[in-house]
Amino acid sequence: GQYTSQKVRRTFIEFFTEQHRHRAVPSAPVRPRGDPSLLFVNAGMNQFKPILLGCADPRSEMASYQRVVNSQKCVRAGGKHNDLDDVGRDVYHHTFFEMLGNWSFGDYFKVEACAMAWHLLTEVYEIPAERLYVSYFSGDAASGLPADEETRHIWLSLGLRPDHVLPFGMKDNFWEMGETGPCGPCTEIHYDHVGTRNAAALVNADSPDVVEIWNLVFMQYNREGDGGLRALPQCSVDTGMGLERLLTVLQGKRSNYDTDLFTPLLSAIHQVTRGAPAYSGRTEQTDAGRVDMAYRVVADHVRTLSVCIADGVYPGMTGAELVLRRILRRAVRFSTEVLHAPEGALASLVPTVAHILVSGVSVPQSSHPVQFTVATRWLLAICKCIQINSGFKLYCWSRSTAAVAWSLHRNLGFPLDLIDLMLEERNMAVDKHGVEQLAAEQEQLQSQSEGGAEERGLHMDLQSLAELQSRGVPHTNDSPKYSYSL
Ligand code: ATP
Ligand code: MG
Ligand code: MG
Ligand code: MG
């Protein structure tokens, strides 16, 4: 296709910076900062929540934001927005995806937001208007929320046919960030991939033929802890469009996995399998369909794992870490059991993910190649461990469980509680007393041999990489001179 992922992203950013005076800001890391209501960043607006709530530190740069645009790394695998179960089954939900967004904080509102979106889609990206449908909020008597007739009229005045402007209720057209937080009625743009007569009936119906691409939220309320809605100090606009879905439309494909964000990764997966057939895009419940689903799951999950680890979220025991651990398990299961890839295969895919995402500054600034190196090394270590773990029983004939657990911990940087859990699944238990003894012996050895520098290996290696990550890499969204350039 004429549009590459890089060009689509750049065109979006430039439309808002050059034609509509928006300021480009970098993606925040996927680990939410100081927001316990979230497991992962699930939308572009997360980092702007303080502005929407009217509580941004007045000395911060953010306080001066009026119009901004970005491409945000999002993960929807837990909490209110959890798409894990759809991934692989359909061709347009990912656990990790990029959300293109523009915002107005107390600046423009509905008329301008709709007009900008419409012009960008139909005139810049040149998507035929007859393929686009929009939905608007039909109101909710129980919450005392009125229908958004204003937005319906705006779309009609922009030239949409009345049968392309459709009302929907709370579930689809009242957007909320989580159990609490900013929210409001929204209007969404859907694309008809087929050009069928009954497309209107397929809007918001989980059909691969008519897919939602862009959500324009009119932020007017905050959902409080007690479930009530409080009016926000000012009205804002918050939009989000899935880059992968838009790219699919612009490349004339039917599946996100057939675009340049995925095809190199699917080929790389094919190369590491031991003779699995190549990806062929099927979604039926047949043997071929199951193999293709495994390809999609592995491609999706390895992206998520790479980006999360690069942003400092490691598979672990609670919260987001636990979710990531489940994703890791699923990725290992599908790649080894369905695609017959060797256990270490996952790690070998990280460079391909990094290349696709970093080469075009596709994940602006906050993901750096060094961070992806950390992800590769970490996945290598964990795959090694899974391998060791599957041979664990054998291993334990000759050594105590304590010795094995301790070696996993010392040499591969494995958290002891994670080892506990892995063994529990195999009806085994670590001799905790033995581990404590080994730890104490180690400590003593170390204090005797001044620093214990001889004990290097992967554990140290990972630590130094993590250190590099914490020191050398801009890991924040507070860089003052960000400019989006390719
Ligand atoms: P859907 O109804 O398809 O699940 P949504 O209504 O949950 O999407 P929004 O919260 O409105 O999605 O997010 C804004 C945009 O982000 C969507 O219009 C879509 O383009 C994109 N998007 C949302 N979830 C995903 C996902 N899991 N994978 C890829 N893109 C997504
Ligand atoms: Mg959804
Ligand atoms: Mg939706
Ligand atoms: Mg939506």
Coordinates of C-alpha atoms and ligand atoms in Angstrom, one line a residue:
G1 CA 0.0 0.0 0.0
Q2 CA 0.9 3.6 -0.4
Y3 CA 0.7 4.2 3.3
T4 CA 3.3 2.8 5.7
S5 CA 2.7 2.8 9.5
Q6 CA 5.2 5.5 9.8
K7 CA 3.6 7.7 7.2
V8 CA 0.1 7.2 8.8
R9 CA 1.4 8.3 12.2
R10 CA 3.4 11.2 10.9
T11 CA 0.5 12.4 8.8
F12 CA -1.8 12.4 11.9
I13 CA 0.7 14.3 14.0
E14 CA 1.4 16.8 11.3
F15 CA -2.2 17.5 10.5
F16 CA -2.8 18.6 14.1
T17 CA 0.5 20.4 14.6
E18 CA 0.7 22.2 11.2
Q19 CA -2.9 22.8 10.4
H20 CA -4.5 23.1 13.8
R21 CA -1.8 24.5 16.1
H22 CA -1.5 21.4 18.4
R23 CA 1.7 20.6 20.2
A24 CA 3.2 17.1 19.8
V25 CA 4.0 15.4 23.1
P26 CA 5.6 12.0 23.6
S27 CA 3.9 8.8 24.6
A28 CA 4.0 8.2 28.3
P29 CA 5.5 4.8 29.4
V30 CA 2.9 2.0 29.7
R31 CA 3.4 1.9 33.4
P32 CA 0.9 4.4 34.9
R33 CA 2.6 7.0 37.0
G34 CA 1.0 7.7 40.3
D35 CA -2.4 6.4 39.4
P36 CA -3.4 3.4 41.4
S37 CA -6.8 3.2 39.5
L38 CA -4.9 1.7 36.5
L39 CA -2.9 -1.4 35.8
F40 CA -1.5 -0.2 32.5
V41 CA -1.9 3.0 30.4
N42 CA -5.1 2.1 28.5
A43 CA -5.7 5.4 26.6
G44 CA -3.9 8.5 25.4
M45 CA -5.7 10.6 27.9
N46 CA -4.3 8.9 31.0
Q47 CA -1.2 11.1 31.2
F48 CA -3.5 14.2 30.9
K49 CA -5.9 13.2 33.7
P50 CA -4.6 15.9 36.0
I51 CA -5.4 18.6 33.4
L52 CA -8.9 17.2 32.8
L53 CA -9.6 17.1 36.5
G54 CA -8.3 20.7 36.9
C55 CA -5.6 19.6 39.3
A56 CA -2.4 19.9 37.2
D57 CA 0.5 21.5 39.1
P58 CA 0.4 25.1 37.9
R59 CA 4.2 25.2 37.7
S60 CA 4.3 22.1 35.5
E61 CA 4.6 22.3 31.8
M62 CA 1.4 20.3 31.4
A63 CA -0.6 23.2 33.0
S64 CA 0.0 25.3 29.9
Y65 CA -1.3 22.6 27.4
Q66 CA -4.3 23.7 25.4
R67 CA -4.1 21.6 22.2
V68 CA -1.9 18.6 22.1
V69 CA -1.4 15.5 19.8
N70 CA 0.4 12.3 20.2
S71 CA 0.7 8.6 19.6
Q72 CA 0.3 6.7 22.9
K73 CA 1.4 3.2 23.7
C74 CA -1.6 1.4 25.3
V75 CA -2.1 -1.9 26.9
R76 CA -5.6 -3.3 27.4
A77 CA -5.1 -6.6 29.3
G78 CA -6.7 -5.9 32.7
G79 CA -9.0 -3.6 34.6
K80 CA -12.0 -1.9 32.9
H81 CA -10.5 -2.2 29.4
N82 CA -9.4 -5.8 29.0
D83 CA -9.2 -7.3 25.5
L84 CA -7.0 -10.3 26.3
D85 CA -9.8 -12.8 25.4
D86 CA -10.4 -11.3 22.0
V87 CA -6.7 -11.3 21.0
G88 CA -6.0 -13.8 18.3
R89 CA -9.6 -14.7 17.9
D90 CA -10.4 -11.5 16.0
V91 CA -8.1 -9.4 13.8
Y92 CA -8.5 -6.0 15.3
H93 CA -8.1 -6.3 19.1
H94 CA -4.5 -6.3 20.5
T95 CA -3.3 -6.2 24.1
F96 CA -0.7 -3.7 23.0
F97 CA -1.6 -1.0 20.4
E98 CA -0.9 2.6 19.6
M99 CA -3.5 5.2 20.0
L100 CA -3.3 8.3 17.9
G101 CA -5.0 11.2 19.7
N102 CA -5.7 14.9 19.8
W103 CA -6.8 16.9 22.8
S104 CA -8.4 20.2 23.6
F105 CA -8.2 21.3 27.2
G106 CA -10.8 23.9 27.7
D107 CA -10.1 25.1 24.1
Y108 CA -12.2 23.9 21.1
F109 CA -15.2 21.6 21.7
K110 CA -17.6 19.5 19.7
V111 CA -17.9 21.4 16.4
E112 CA -14.2 21.7 15.8
A113 CA -13.3 18.2 17.0
C114 CA -15.8 16.6 14.6
A115 CA -14.8 18.8 11.7
M116 CA -11.1 18.1 12.2
A117 CA -11.6 14.4 12.4
W118 CA -13.8 14.4 9.3
H119 CA -11.4 16.4 7.2
L120 CA -8.4 14.3 8.2
L121 CA -10.2 11.1 7.3
T122 CA -11.9 12.1 4.2
E123 CA -9.6 14.7 2.7
V124 CA -6.1 13.9 4.0
Y125 CA -6.3 10.1 4.2
E126 CA -8.9 10.2 1.5
I127 CA -11.2 7.5 3.0
P128 CA -14.5 7.5 1.0
A129 CA -17.2 9.1 3.1
E130 CA -19.8 6.5 2.1
R131 CA -17.7 3.9 4.0
L132 CA -17.9 5.9 7.2
Y133 CA -20.6 5.7 9.9
V134 CA -20.7 7.7 13.1
S135 CA -22.4 7.0 16.4
Y136 CA -23.5 9.5 19.0
F137 CA -24.8 9.2 22.6
S138 CA -28.5 8.5 22.9
G139 CA -28.8 9.5 26.5
D140 CA -29.4 7.5 29.7
A141 CA -32.4 8.1 31.8
A142 CA -31.1 6.2 34.8
S143 CA -28.1 8.5 35.1
G144 CA -30.1 11.6 34.1
L145 CA -27.9 12.1 31.0
P146 CA -29.5 13.7 28.0
A147 CA -29.1 12.6 24.3
D148 CA -26.3 14.4 22.5
E149 CA -28.5 15.8 19.7
E150 CA -25.9 18.6 19.2
T151 CA -23.4 16.1 17.9
R152 CA -25.9 14.5 15.6
H153 CA -26.6 17.9 14.0
I154 CA -22.8 18.6 13.7
W155 CA -22.4 15.4 11.7
L156 CA -25.3 16.2 9.5
S157 CA -24.0 19.6 8.8
L158 CA -20.7 18.1 7.8
G159 CA -22.5 16.3 5.1
L160 CA -23.2 12.9 6.5
R161 CA -26.3 11.1 5.4
P162 CA -28.8 10.6 8.2
D163 CA -28.7 6.8 7.8
H164 CA -24.9 7.0 8.6
V165 CA -25.5 8.8 12.0
L166 CA -26.6 6.3 14.7
P167 CA -27.6 6.6 18.4
F168 CA -26.1 4.3 21.0
G169 CA -26.3 4.1 24.8
M170 CA -23.9 4.0 27.8
K171 CA -22.0 0.9 26.8
D172 CA -20.7 2.2 23.5
N173 CA -21.1 6.0 23.6
F174 CA -20.3 7.0 27.1
W175 CA -16.5 6.6 27.6
E176 CA -15.0 6.0 31.0
M177 CA -11.3 5.6 31.8
G178 CA -11.8 3.1 34.6
E179 CA -14.0 2.5 37.7
T180 CA -13.3 6.2 38.5
G181 CA -11.9 9.1 36.5
P182 CA -12.8 11.5 33.7
C183 CA -15.6 10.4 31.4
G184 CA -18.2 11.8 29.1
P185 CA -20.5 11.2 26.1
C186 CA -18.6 10.2 23.0
T187 CA -19.1 10.0 19.2
E188 CA -17.3 7.4 17.2
I189 CA -16.3 6.8 13.6
H190 CA -16.7 3.3 12.2
Y191 CA -15.4 2.0 8.9
D192 CA -17.3 -0.4 6.6
H193 CA -14.7 -2.7 5.1
V194 CA -17.1 -4.3 2.7
G195 CA -19.5 -1.7 1.3
T196 CA -22.6 -3.7 2.2
R197 CA -26.1 -2.3 2.3
N198 CA -26.7 -3.4 5.9
A199 CA -23.5 -1.9 7.3
A200 CA -25.4 0.4 9.7
A201 CA -26.7 -2.8 11.4
L202 CA -23.1 -4.0 11.9
V203 CA -21.9 -0.9 13.8
N204 CA -20.9 -1.9 17.4
A205 CA -21.9 -5.5 16.7
D206 CA -18.4 -7.1 16.9
S207 CA -18.3 -7.6 13.2
P208 CA -15.0 -7.7 11.3
D209 CA -16.8 -6.1 8.4
V210 CA -17.6 -2.8 10.2
V211 CA -14.9 -1.8 12.7
E212 CA -14.7 1.2 15.0
I213 CA -11.7 3.3 14.2
W214 CA -11.9 6.6 16.1
N215 CA -13.5 7.8 19.4
L216 CA -14.1 11.4 20.1
V217 CA -14.9 11.9 23.8
F218 CA -16.4 15.1 25.2
M219 CA -15.0 15.1 28.7
Q220 CA -17.5 16.7 31.0
Y221 CA -17.6 14.6 34.2
N222 CA -15.6 12.7 36.7
R223 CA -16.8 9.3 37.9
E224 CA -16.4 9.5 41.7
G225 CA -15.5 6.7 44.1
D226 CA -19.2 6.5 45.2
G227 CA -20.3 6.0 41.5
G228 CA -21.7 9.5 41.1
L229 CA -20.9 11.9 38.3
R230 CA -19.4 15.3 39.1
A231 CA -19.1 18.0 36.5
L232 CA -15.5 18.8 35.5
P233 CA -14.2 22.4 35.9
Q234 CA -14.0 22.7 32.1
C235 CA -15.1 20.9 29.0
S236 CA -12.4 19.1 27.1
V237 CA -12.0 16.9 24.0
D238 CA -10.1 13.6 24.2
T239 CA -9.8 11.5 21.0
G240 CA -8.3 8.1 20.3
M241 CA -7.8 6.3 17.1
G242 CA -6.1 2.9 16.9
L243 CA -3.1 3.2 14.6
E244 CA -3.3 -0.5 13.6
R245 CA -7.0 -0.3 12.6
L246 CA -6.5 2.9 10.6
L247 CA -3.5 1.4 8.8
T248 CA -5.5 -1.6 7.9
V249 CA -8.1 0.7 6.3
L250 CA -5.5 2.7 4.4
Q251 CA -3.6 -0.4 3.2
G252 CA -6.9 -1.8 1.9
K253 CA -6.5 -4.9 4.2
R254 CA -9.1 -6.8 6.2
S255 CA -6.8 -7.6 9.1
N256 CA -4.4 -5.6 11.3
Y257 CA -2.1 -8.6 11.0
D258 CA -1.8 -8.0 7.2
T259 CA -0.2 -4.6 7.7
D260 CA 3.5 -3.6 7.9
L261 CA 3.2 -3.5 11.7
F262 CA 2.8 -7.2 11.8
T263 CA 3.9 -9.0 8.6
P264 CA 7.7 -8.9 9.4
L265 CA 6.9 -10.2 12.9
L266 CA 4.8 -13.1 11.5
S267 CA 7.6 -14.0 9.1
A268 CA 10.0 -14.0 12.0
I269 CA 7.7 -16.3 14.0
H270 CA 7.5 -18.6 11.0
Q271 CA 11.2 -18.8 10.9
V272 CA 11.6 -19.9 14.5
T273 CA 8.9 -22.6 14.3
R274 CA 10.0 -26.1 13.5
G275 CA 8.2 -26.5 10.2
A276 CA 4.8 -25.0 11.0
P277 CA 2.9 -23.8 7.9
A278 CA 3.3 -20.1 7.2
Y279 CA 0.6 -17.6 8.5
S280 CA -2.4 -17.6 6.3
G281 CA -4.9 -15.3 8.1
R282 CA -7.6 -17.8 8.9
T283 CA -10.0 -17.2 11.7
E284 CA -12.2 -20.4 11.6
Q285 CA -12.1 -23.1 14.2
T286 CA -10.2 -25.5 12.1
D287 CA -6.7 -26.9 12.4
A288 CA -5.4 -24.2 10.0
G289 CA -7.4 -21.5 11.9
R290 CA -5.9 -22.6 15.2
V291 CA -2.4 -22.4 13.8
D292 CA -3.1 -18.9 12.5
M293 CA -4.6 -17.9 15.8
A294 CA -1.4 -19.0 17.5
Y295 CA 0.6 -16.8 15.2
R296 CA -1.6 -13.8 16.1
V297 CA -1.4 -14.5 19.8
V298 CA 2.3 -14.9 19.8
A299 CA 2.8 -11.8 17.6
D300 CA 0.5 -9.7 19.8
H301 CA 2.0 -11.0 23.1
V302 CA 5.6 -10.6 22.1
R303 CA 4.9 -6.9 21.3
T304 CA 3.2 -6.4 24.6
L305 CA 6.0 -8.2 26.5
S306 CA 8.7 -6.3 24.7
V307 CA 7.1 -2.9 25.3
C308 CA 6.1 -3.5 28.9
I309 CA 9.6 -4.9 29.9
A310 CA 11.2 -2.0 28.0
D311 CA 9.1 0.3 30.1
G312 CA 10.0 -1.4 33.3
V313 CA 7.0 -3.7 33.9
Y314 CA 8.4 -7.2 34.5
P315 CA 6.3 -10.4 34.7
G316 CA 5.7 -11.0 38.4
M317 CA 3.3 -11.8 41.1
T318 CA 0.8 -9.0 41.6
G319 CA -1.2 -6.4 39.6
A320 CA 0.2 -5.5 36.2
E321 CA 3.2 -7.8 36.7
L322 CA 0.8 -10.8 37.2
V323 CA -1.1 -9.9 34.1
L324 CA 2.1 -9.8 32.2
R325 CA 3.1 -13.1 33.5
R326 CA -0.1 -14.6 32.2
I327 CA 0.6 -13.1 28.8
L328 CA 4.1 -14.6 28.9
R329 CA 2.7 -18.0 29.8
R330 CA 0.2 -17.8 27.0
A331 CA 2.9 -16.7 24.5
V332 CA 5.1 -19.6 25.5
R333 CA 2.2 -22.1 25.3
F334 CA 1.0 -21.1 21.9
S335 CA 4.5 -20.8 20.5
T336 CA 5.7 -24.2 21.8
E337 CA 2.6 -26.3 21.7
V338 CA 0.9 -25.1 18.6
L339 CA 3.7 -23.7 16.5
H340 CA 6.4 -26.1 17.9
A341 CA 8.9 -23.3 18.4
P342 CA 11.8 -23.9 20.8
E343 CA 11.4 -22.3 24.2
G344 CA 14.0 -19.6 23.6
A345 CA 12.1 -18.4 20.5
L346 CA 10.2 -15.6 22.1
A347 CA 13.4 -13.7 23.1
S348 CA 14.6 -13.9 19.5
L349 CA 11.6 -12.1 18.3
V350 CA 12.1 -9.0 20.4
P351 CA 14.6 -7.4 18.0
T352 CA 12.0 -7.6 15.2
V353 CA 9.5 -5.9 17.4
A354 CA 12.0 -3.3 18.3
H355 CA 12.9 -2.7 14.7
I356 CA 9.3 -2.3 13.7
L357 CA 8.5 0.1 16.5
V358 CA 11.7 2.0 17.0
S359 CA 12.9 2.4 13.4
G360 CA 10.2 5.0 12.6
V361 CA 10.2 6.6 16.1
S362 CA 7.0 4.8 16.0
V363 CA 6.8 4.8 19.8
P364 CA 8.0 8.3 20.2
Q365 CA 11.0 8.8 22.5
S366 CA 10.0 6.8 25.6
S367 CA 11.1 3.5 24.1
H368 CA 14.8 3.3 23.3
P369 CA 16.7 0.5 21.6
V370 CA 18.6 -0.1 24.9
Q371 CA 15.3 -0.8 26.7
F372 CA 14.4 -3.4 24.1
T373 CA 17.8 -5.0 24.7
V374 CA 16.8 -5.4 28.3
A375 CA 13.6 -7.1 27.1
T376 CA 15.5 -9.5 24.9
R377 CA 17.9 -10.4 27.7
W378 CA 15.1 -10.8 30.2
L379 CA 13.0 -13.0 28.0
L380 CA 16.1 -15.1 27.2
A381 CA 16.6 -15.6 30.9
I382 CA 13.0 -16.5 31.6
C383 CA 12.8 -18.9 28.6
K384 CA 15.9 -20.6 29.9
C385 CA 14.1 -20.9 33.2
I386 CA 11.0 -22.3 31.8
Q387 CA 13.2 -24.9 30.1
I388 CA 14.9 -25.7 33.3
N389 CA 11.6 -25.7 35.1
S390 CA 10.1 -28.3 32.7
G391 CA 13.1 -30.5 33.5
F392 CA 12.9 -29.6 37.1
K393 CA 11.8 -33.0 38.5
L394 CA 14.7 -34.6 36.8
Y395 CA 17.1 -32.0 38.0
C396 CA 15.9 -32.5 41.5
W397 CA 16.9 -36.1 41.6
S398 CA 20.5 -35.0 41.9
R399 CA 20.1 -31.8 43.8
S400 CA 17.9 -30.4 46.6
T401 CA 15.0 -28.2 45.6
A402 CA 16.7 -25.5 47.6
A403 CA 19.8 -25.7 45.5
V404 CA 17.9 -25.5 42.3
A405 CA 15.7 -22.6 43.4
W406 CA 18.7 -20.8 44.7
S407 CA 20.5 -21.3 41.4
L408 CA 17.6 -20.0 39.4
H409 CA 17.5 -17.0 41.6
R410 CA 21.2 -16.3 41.7
N411 CA 22.0 -17.1 38.1
L412 CA 18.9 -16.1 36.3
G413 CA 17.6 -13.3 38.5
F414 CA 14.4 -15.1 39.2
P415 CA 12.2 -13.8 42.1
L416 CA 12.0 -16.5 44.7
D417 CA 8.2 -16.2 45.1
L418 CA 7.8 -16.8 41.3
I419 CA 9.9 -20.0 41.6
D420 CA 7.7 -21.1 44.5
L421 CA 4.6 -20.7 42.4
M422 CA 6.1 -22.5 39.4
L423 CA 6.9 -25.4 41.6
E424 CA 3.6 -25.4 43.3
E425 CA 2.0 -25.9 39.8
R426 CA 4.1 -29.1 39.6
N427 CA 3.0 -30.3 43.0
M428 CA 6.4 -29.5 44.5
A429 CA 7.5 -27.3 47.3
V430 CA 10.8 -25.5 47.8
D431 CA 12.6 -26.3 51.0
K432 CA 12.5 -22.7 52.2
H433 CA 14.8 -23.4 55.1
G434 CA 17.4 -24.7 52.7
V435 CA 17.2 -21.6 50.6
E436 CA 17.6 -19.4 53.6
Q437 CA 20.7 -21.3 54.6
L438 CA 22.1 -21.0 51.1
A439 CA 21.4 -17.3 51.1
A440 CA 23.1 -16.8 54.4
E441 CA 26.1 -18.8 53.2
Q442 CA 26.3 -16.6 50.1
E443 CA 26.2 -13.5 52.1
Q444 CA 29.0 -14.7 54.3
L445 CA 31.1 -15.6 51.3
Q446 CA 30.4 -12.2 49.8
S447 CA 31.4 -10.3 52.8
Q448 CA 34.7 -12.3 53.1
S449 CA 35.7 -11.9 49.5
E450 CA 35.0 -8.1 49.4
G451 CA 32.1 -7.6 47.0
G452 CA 32.0 -11.1 45.7
A453 CA 32.8 -9.8 42.2
E454 CA 33.5 -13.3 40.9
E455 CA 29.8 -14.1 40.9
R456 CA 28.8 -12.4 37.6
G457 CA 26.8 -14.2 35.0
L458 CA 23.4 -13.3 33.7
H459 CA 22.1 -12.0 37.0
M460 CA 24.6 -9.3 37.1
D461 CA 24.3 -8.7 33.4
L462 CA 20.6 -8.0 33.7
Q463 CA 21.2 -5.8 36.7
S464 CA 23.6 -3.7 34.8
L465 CA 21.3 -3.4 31.9
A466 CA 18.5 -2.4 34.2
E467 CA 20.8 0.2 35.7
L468 CA 21.6 1.5 32.2
Q469 CA 18.0 1.8 31.6
S470 CA 17.3 3.8 34.8
R471 CA 20.2 6.1 34.2
G472 CA 20.8 6.6 30.5
V473 CA 17.4 6.5 28.9
P474 CA 14.9 9.3 28.8
H475 CA 12.0 7.4 30.4
T476 CA 9.7 10.3 31.0
N477 CA 7.3 12.6 29.4
D478 CA 8.8 15.7 30.8
S479 CA 11.4 16.4 28.1
P480 CA 10.8 20.0 27.3
K481 CA 12.0 20.1 23.7
Y482 CA 10.2 17.2 22.1
S483 CA 9.6 17.5 18.5
Y484 CA 8.2 14.8 16.3
S485 CA 10.6 14.1 13.5
L486 CA 11.3 11.1 11.4
Ligands
ATP1 P1 -13.9 -1.8 20.6 O1 -15.3 -1.4 20.8 O2 -13.5 -2.1 19.2 O3 -13.4 -2.7 21.6 P2 -13.3 0.5 22.2 O4 -14.6 1.2 22.1 O5 -13.1 -0.4 23.5 O6 -13.0 -0.4 20.9 P3 -12.0 3.0 22.8 O7 -11.9 2.9 24.2 O8 -13.1 3.9 22.2 O9 -12.1 1.5 22.1 O10 -10.6 3.4 22.2 C1 -10.4 4.3 21.1 C2 -9.8 3.6 19.8 O11 -8.7 2.7 20.1 C3 -10.8 2.6 19.2 O12 -11.7 3.3 18.4 C4 -9.9 1.7 18.4 O13 -9.5 2.2 17.2 C5 -8.7 1.6 19.3 N1 -8.7 0.4 20.1 C6 -9.4 0.2 21.2 N2 -9.1 -1.0 21.7 C7 -8.2 -1.6 20.9 C8 -7.5 -2.8 20.9 N3 -7.6 -3.7 21.9 N4 -6.6 -3.1 19.9 C9 -6.4 -2.2 18.9 N5 -7.0 -1.0 18.9 C10 -7.9 -0.7 19.8
MG2 MG -13.1 -2.4 23.6
MG3 MG -16.4 0.4 21.1
MG4 MG -14.9 3.1 21.6

